[in-house]
Amino acid sequence: MPTNPSPGSVRPSAVVNEEIRALIRSCGGWLYGDARTRYERLVEEWTLAVAAERRIEVVKAA
């Protein structure tokens, strides 16, 4: 199902990217349990942020 992100509805991709980097650094590169779940949510948020910034349509995988 397509998702049409609207500009301003998500945090900037650079902010989310830095949070992803900080998470990976804090875990020493090993993402397990809650850290893995947090990482996956951040990656999804980052994807939507980039799409909103570029004004493209995102299609979620089934």
mmCIF file of N, CA and C in Angstrom:
data_model
loop_
_atom_site.group_PDB
_atom_site.id
_atom_site.type_symbol
_atom_site.label_atom_id
_atom_site.label_comp_id
_atom_site.label_asym_id
_atom_site.label_seq_id
_atom_site.Cartn_x
_atom_site.Cartn_y
_atom_site.Cartn_z
ATOM 1 N N MET A 1 0.838 -1.170 0.000
ATOM 2 C CA MET A 1 0.000 0.000 0.000
ATOM 3 C C MET A 1 0.886 1.238 0.000
ATOM 4 N N PRO A 2 0.702 2.130 -0.930
ATOM 5 C CA PRO A 2 1.533 3.336 -0.998
ATOM 6 C C PRO A 2 1.292 4.263 0.185
ATOM 7 N N THR A 3 2.355 4.888 0.598
ATOM 8 C CA THR A 3 2.279 5.897 1.646
ATOM 9 C C THR A 3 2.799 7.187 1.060
ATOM 10 N N ASN A 4 2.016 8.234 1.148
ATOM 11 C CA ASN A 4 2.431 9.527 0.625
ATOM 12 C C ASN A 4 2.852 10.413 1.784
ATOM 13 N N PRO A 5 4.149 10.447 2.090
ATOM 14 C CA PRO A 5 4.588 11.297 3.187
ATOM 15 C C PRO A 5 4.419 12.763 2.832
ATOM 16 N N SER A 6 3.999 13.542 3.809
ATOM 17 C CA SER A 6 3.872 14.973 3.562
ATOM 18 C C SER A 6 5.021 15.694 4.241
ATOM 19 N N PRO A 7 5.623 16.655 3.563
ATOM 20 C CA PRO A 7 6.730 17.396 4.158
ATOM 21 C C PRO A 7 6.320 18.000 5.497
ATOM 22 N N GLY A 8 7.205 17.896 6.472
ATOM 23 C CA GLY A 8 6.923 18.438 7.783
ATOM 24 C C GLY A 8 6.273 17.454 8.730
ATOM 25 N N SER A 9 5.872 16.274 8.231
ATOM 26 C CA SER A 9 5.195 15.306 9.087
ATOM 27 C C SER A 9 6.177 14.376 9.790
ATOM 28 N N VAL A 10 7.431 14.418 9.397
ATOM 29 C CA VAL A 10 8.458 13.576 10.015
ATOM 30 C C VAL A 10 9.691 14.415 10.327
ATOM 31 N N ARG A 11 10.551 13.872 11.186
ATOM 32 C CA ARG A 11 11.794 14.579 11.501
ATOM 33 C C ARG A 11 12.710 14.566 10.281
ATOM 34 N N PRO A 12 13.633 15.502 10.192
ATOM 35 C CA PRO A 12 14.578 15.526 9.069
ATOM 36 C C PRO A 12 15.413 14.246 9.020
ATOM 37 N N SER A 13 15.711 13.789 7.822
ATOM 38 C CA SER A 13 16.468 12.550 7.667
ATOM 39 C C SER A 13 17.843 12.630 8.333
ATOM 40 N N ALA A 14 18.469 13.790 8.308
ATOM 41 C CA ALA A 14 19.794 13.938 8.929
ATOM 42 C C ALA A 14 19.727 13.708 10.438
ATOM 43 N N VAL A 15 18.653 14.149 11.063
ATOM 44 C CA VAL A 15 18.480 13.955 12.508
ATOM 45 C C VAL A 15 18.301 12.475 12.819
ATOM 46 N N VAL A 16 17.450 11.811 12.040
ATOM 47 C CA VAL A 16 17.204 10.386 12.248
ATOM 48 C C VAL A 16 18.472 9.589 11.951
ATOM 49 N N ASN A 17 19.198 9.976 10.901
ATOM 50 C CA ASN A 17 20.440 9.296 10.547
ATOM 51 C C ASN A 17 21.442 9.375 11.699
ATOM 52 N N GLU A 18 21.557 10.525 12.323
ATOM 53 C CA GLU A 18 22.481 10.678 13.447
ATOM 54 C C GLU A 18 22.049 9.817 14.628
ATOM 55 N N GLU A 19 20.764 9.689 14.839
ATOM 56 C CA GLU A 19 20.271 8.833 15.916
ATOM 57 C C GLU A 19 20.585 7.365 15.631
ATOM 58 N N ILE A 20 20.473 6.967 14.365
ATOM 59 C CA ILE A 20 20.835 5.600 13.972
ATOM 60 C C ILE A 20 22.320 5.358 14.235
ATOM 61 N N ARG A 21 23.156 6.296 13.828
ATOM 62 C CA ARG A 21 24.602 6.168 14.038
ATOM 63 C C ARG A 21 24.950 6.080 15.523
ATOM 64 N N ALA A 22 24.297 6.912 16.331
ATOM 65 C CA ALA A 22 24.552 6.898 17.773
ATOM 66 C C ALA A 22 24.137 5.564 18.384
ATOM 67 N N LEU A 23 23.018 5.027 17.945
ATOM 68 C CA LEU A 23 22.558 3.731 18.443
ATOM 69 C C LEU A 23 23.564 2.633 18.113
ATOM 70 N N ILE A 24 24.026 2.611 16.881
ATOM 71 C CA ILE A 24 24.987 1.583 16.466
ATOM 72 C C ILE A 24 26.295 1.722 17.243
ATOM 73 N N ARG A 25 26.765 2.970 17.422
ATOM 74 C CA ARG A 25 27.987 3.189 18.209
ATOM 75 C C ARG A 25 27.808 2.709 19.642
ATOM 76 N N SER A 26 26.663 3.011 20.240
ATOM 77 C CA SER A 26 26.431 2.642 21.637
ATOM 78 C C SER A 26 26.360 1.135 21.836
ATOM 79 N N CYS A 27 26.016 0.415 20.780
ATOM 80 C CA CYS A 27 25.911 -1.051 20.855
ATOM 81 C C CYS A 27 27.163 -1.744 20.338
ATOM 82 N N GLY A 28 28.150 -0.993 19.958
ATOM 83 C CA GLY A 28 29.359 -1.589 19.401
ATOM 84 C C GLY A 28 29.118 -2.300 18.082
ATOM 85 N N GLY A 29 28.051 -1.908 17.389
ATOM 86 C CA GLY A 29 27.761 -2.508 16.087
ATOM 87 C C GLY A 29 26.912 -3.765 16.159
ATOM 88 N N TRP A 30 26.612 -4.236 17.364
ATOM 89 C CA TRP A 30 25.815 -5.462 17.539
ATOM 90 C C TRP A 30 24.406 -5.086 17.966
ATOM 91 N N LEU A 31 23.442 -5.347 17.109
ATOM 92 C CA LEU A 31 22.062 -4.958 17.385
ATOM 93 C C LEU A 31 21.217 -6.190 17.711
ATOM 94 N N TYR A 32 20.883 -6.322 18.986
ATOM 95 C CA TYR A 32 20.059 -7.434 19.457
ATOM 96 C C TYR A 32 18.894 -6.896 20.273
ATOM 97 N N GLY A 33 17.809 -7.657 20.325
ATOM 98 C CA GLY A 33 16.676 -7.340 21.187
ATOM 99 C C GLY A 33 16.105 -5.961 20.944
ATOM 100 N N ASP A 34 15.997 -5.181 22.042
ATOM 101 C CA ASP A 34 15.401 -3.849 21.971
ATOM 102 C C ASP A 34 16.177 -2.915 21.043
ATOM 103 N N ALA A 35 17.494 -3.063 21.029
ATOM 104 C CA ALA A 35 18.315 -2.214 20.156
ATOM 105 C C ALA A 35 17.984 -2.500 18.689
ATOM 106 N N ARG A 36 17.777 -3.750 18.351
ATOM 107 C CA ARG A 36 17.444 -4.117 16.973
ATOM 108 C C ARG A 36 16.078 -3.557 16.582
ATOM 109 N N THR A 37 15.132 -3.667 17.507
ATOM 110 C CA THR A 37 13.794 -3.141 17.261
ATOM 111 C C THR A 37 13.842 -1.636 17.065
ATOM 112 N N ARG A 38 14.588 -0.949 17.911
ATOM 113 C CA ARG A 38 14.740 0.515 17.805
ATOM 114 C C ARG A 38 15.381 0.880 16.469
ATOM 115 N N TYR A 39 16.424 0.131 16.072
ATOM 116 C CA TYR A 39 17.109 0.363 14.803
ATOM 117 C C TYR A 39 16.134 0.236 13.625
ATOM 118 N N GLU A 40 15.340 -0.816 13.627
ATOM 119 C CA GLU A 40 14.401 -1.046 12.526
ATOM 120 C C GLU A 40 13.367 0.081 12.434
ATOM 121 N N ARG A 41 12.897 0.564 13.577
ATOM 122 C CA ARG A 41 11.952 1.686 13.574
ATOM 123 C C ARG A 41 12.609 2.953 13.047
ATOM 124 N N LEU A 42 13.851 3.188 13.460
ATOM 125 C CA LEU A 42 14.560 4.371 12.992
ATOM 126 C C LEU A 42 14.811 4.318 11.490
ATOM 127 N N VAL A 43 15.155 3.147 10.974
ATOM 128 C CA VAL A 43 15.385 3.006 9.527
ATOM 129 C C VAL A 43 14.087 3.285 8.763
ATOM 130 N N GLU A 44 12.973 2.802 9.292
ATOM 131 C CA GLU A 44 11.690 3.085 8.640
ATOM 132 C C GLU A 44 11.392 4.586 8.678
ATOM 133 N N GLU A 45 11.645 5.206 9.829
ATOM 134 C CA GLU A 45 11.433 6.648 9.946
ATOM 135 C C GLU A 45 12.352 7.412 8.998
ATOM 136 N N TRP A 46 13.607 6.971 8.883
ATOM 137 C CA TRP A 46 14.571 7.622 8.001
ATOM 138 C C TRP A 46 14.106 7.526 6.542
ATOM 139 N N THR A 47 13.613 6.348 6.161
ATOM 140 C CA THR A 47 13.126 6.140 4.798
ATOM 141 C C THR A 47 11.985 7.102 4.482
ATOM 142 N N LEU A 48 11.049 7.245 5.410
ATOM 143 C CA LEU A 48 9.930 8.165 5.205
ATOM 144 C C LEU A 48 10.398 9.616 5.173
ATOM 145 N N ALA A 49 11.392 9.931 5.994
ATOM 146 C CA ALA A 49 11.923 11.301 6.009
ATOM 147 C C ALA A 49 12.574 11.646 4.673
ATOM 148 N N VAL A 50 13.364 10.726 4.152
ATOM 149 C CA VAL A 50 14.016 10.956 2.856
ATOM 150 C C VAL A 50 12.950 11.104 1.769
ATOM 151 N N ALA A 51 11.944 10.241 1.814
ATOM 152 C CA ALA A 51 10.874 10.313 0.820
ATOM 153 C C ALA A 51 10.155 11.653 0.898
ATOM 154 N N ALA A 52 9.882 12.112 2.110
ATOM 155 C CA ALA A 52 9.199 13.400 2.278
ATOM 156 C C ALA A 52 10.061 14.538 1.749
ATOM 157 N N GLU A 53 11.353 14.467 2.032
ATOM 158 C CA GLU A 53 12.265 15.510 1.567
ATOM 159 C C GLU A 53 12.384 15.521 0.050
ATOM 160 N N ARG A 54 12.283 14.368 -0.544
ATOM 161 C CA ARG A 54 12.379 14.260 -2.008
ATOM 162 C C ARG A 54 11.009 14.266 -2.667
ATOM 163 N N ARG A 55 9.978 14.258 -1.840
ATOM 164 C CA ARG A 55 8.584 14.216 -2.305
ATOM 165 C C ARG A 55 8.339 13.037 -3.243
ATOM 166 N N ILE A 56 8.714 11.846 -2.760
ATOM 167 C CA ILE A 56 8.445 10.626 -3.526
ATOM 168 C C ILE A 56 7.493 9.732 -2.753
ATOM 169 N N GLU A 57 6.916 8.786 -3.458
ATOM 170 C CA GLU A 57 5.962 7.849 -2.866
ATOM 171 C C GLU A 57 6.710 6.628 -2.341
ATOM 172 N N VAL A 58 6.338 6.192 -1.138
ATOM 173 C CA VAL A 58 6.952 5.024 -0.528
ATOM 174 C C VAL A 58 5.932 3.885 -0.552
ATOM 175 N N VAL A 59 6.364 2.707 -1.010
ATOM 176 C CA VAL A 59 5.510 1.530 -1.017
ATOM 177 C C VAL A 59 6.062 0.566 0.014
ATOM 178 N N LYS A 60 5.239 0.238 1.031
ATOM 179 C CA LYS A 60 5.679 -0.675 2.087
ATOM 180 C C LYS A 60 5.619 -2.110 1.586
ATOM 181 N N ALA A 61 6.630 -2.892 1.962
ATOM 182 C CA ALA A 61 6.666 -4.305 1.606
ATOM 183 C C ALA A 61 5.624 -5.066 2.431
ATOM 184 N N ALA A 62 5.103 -6.116 1.864
ATOM 185 C CA ALA A 62 4.094 -6.913 2.563
ATOM 186 C C ALA A 62 4.683 -7.698 3.701
#
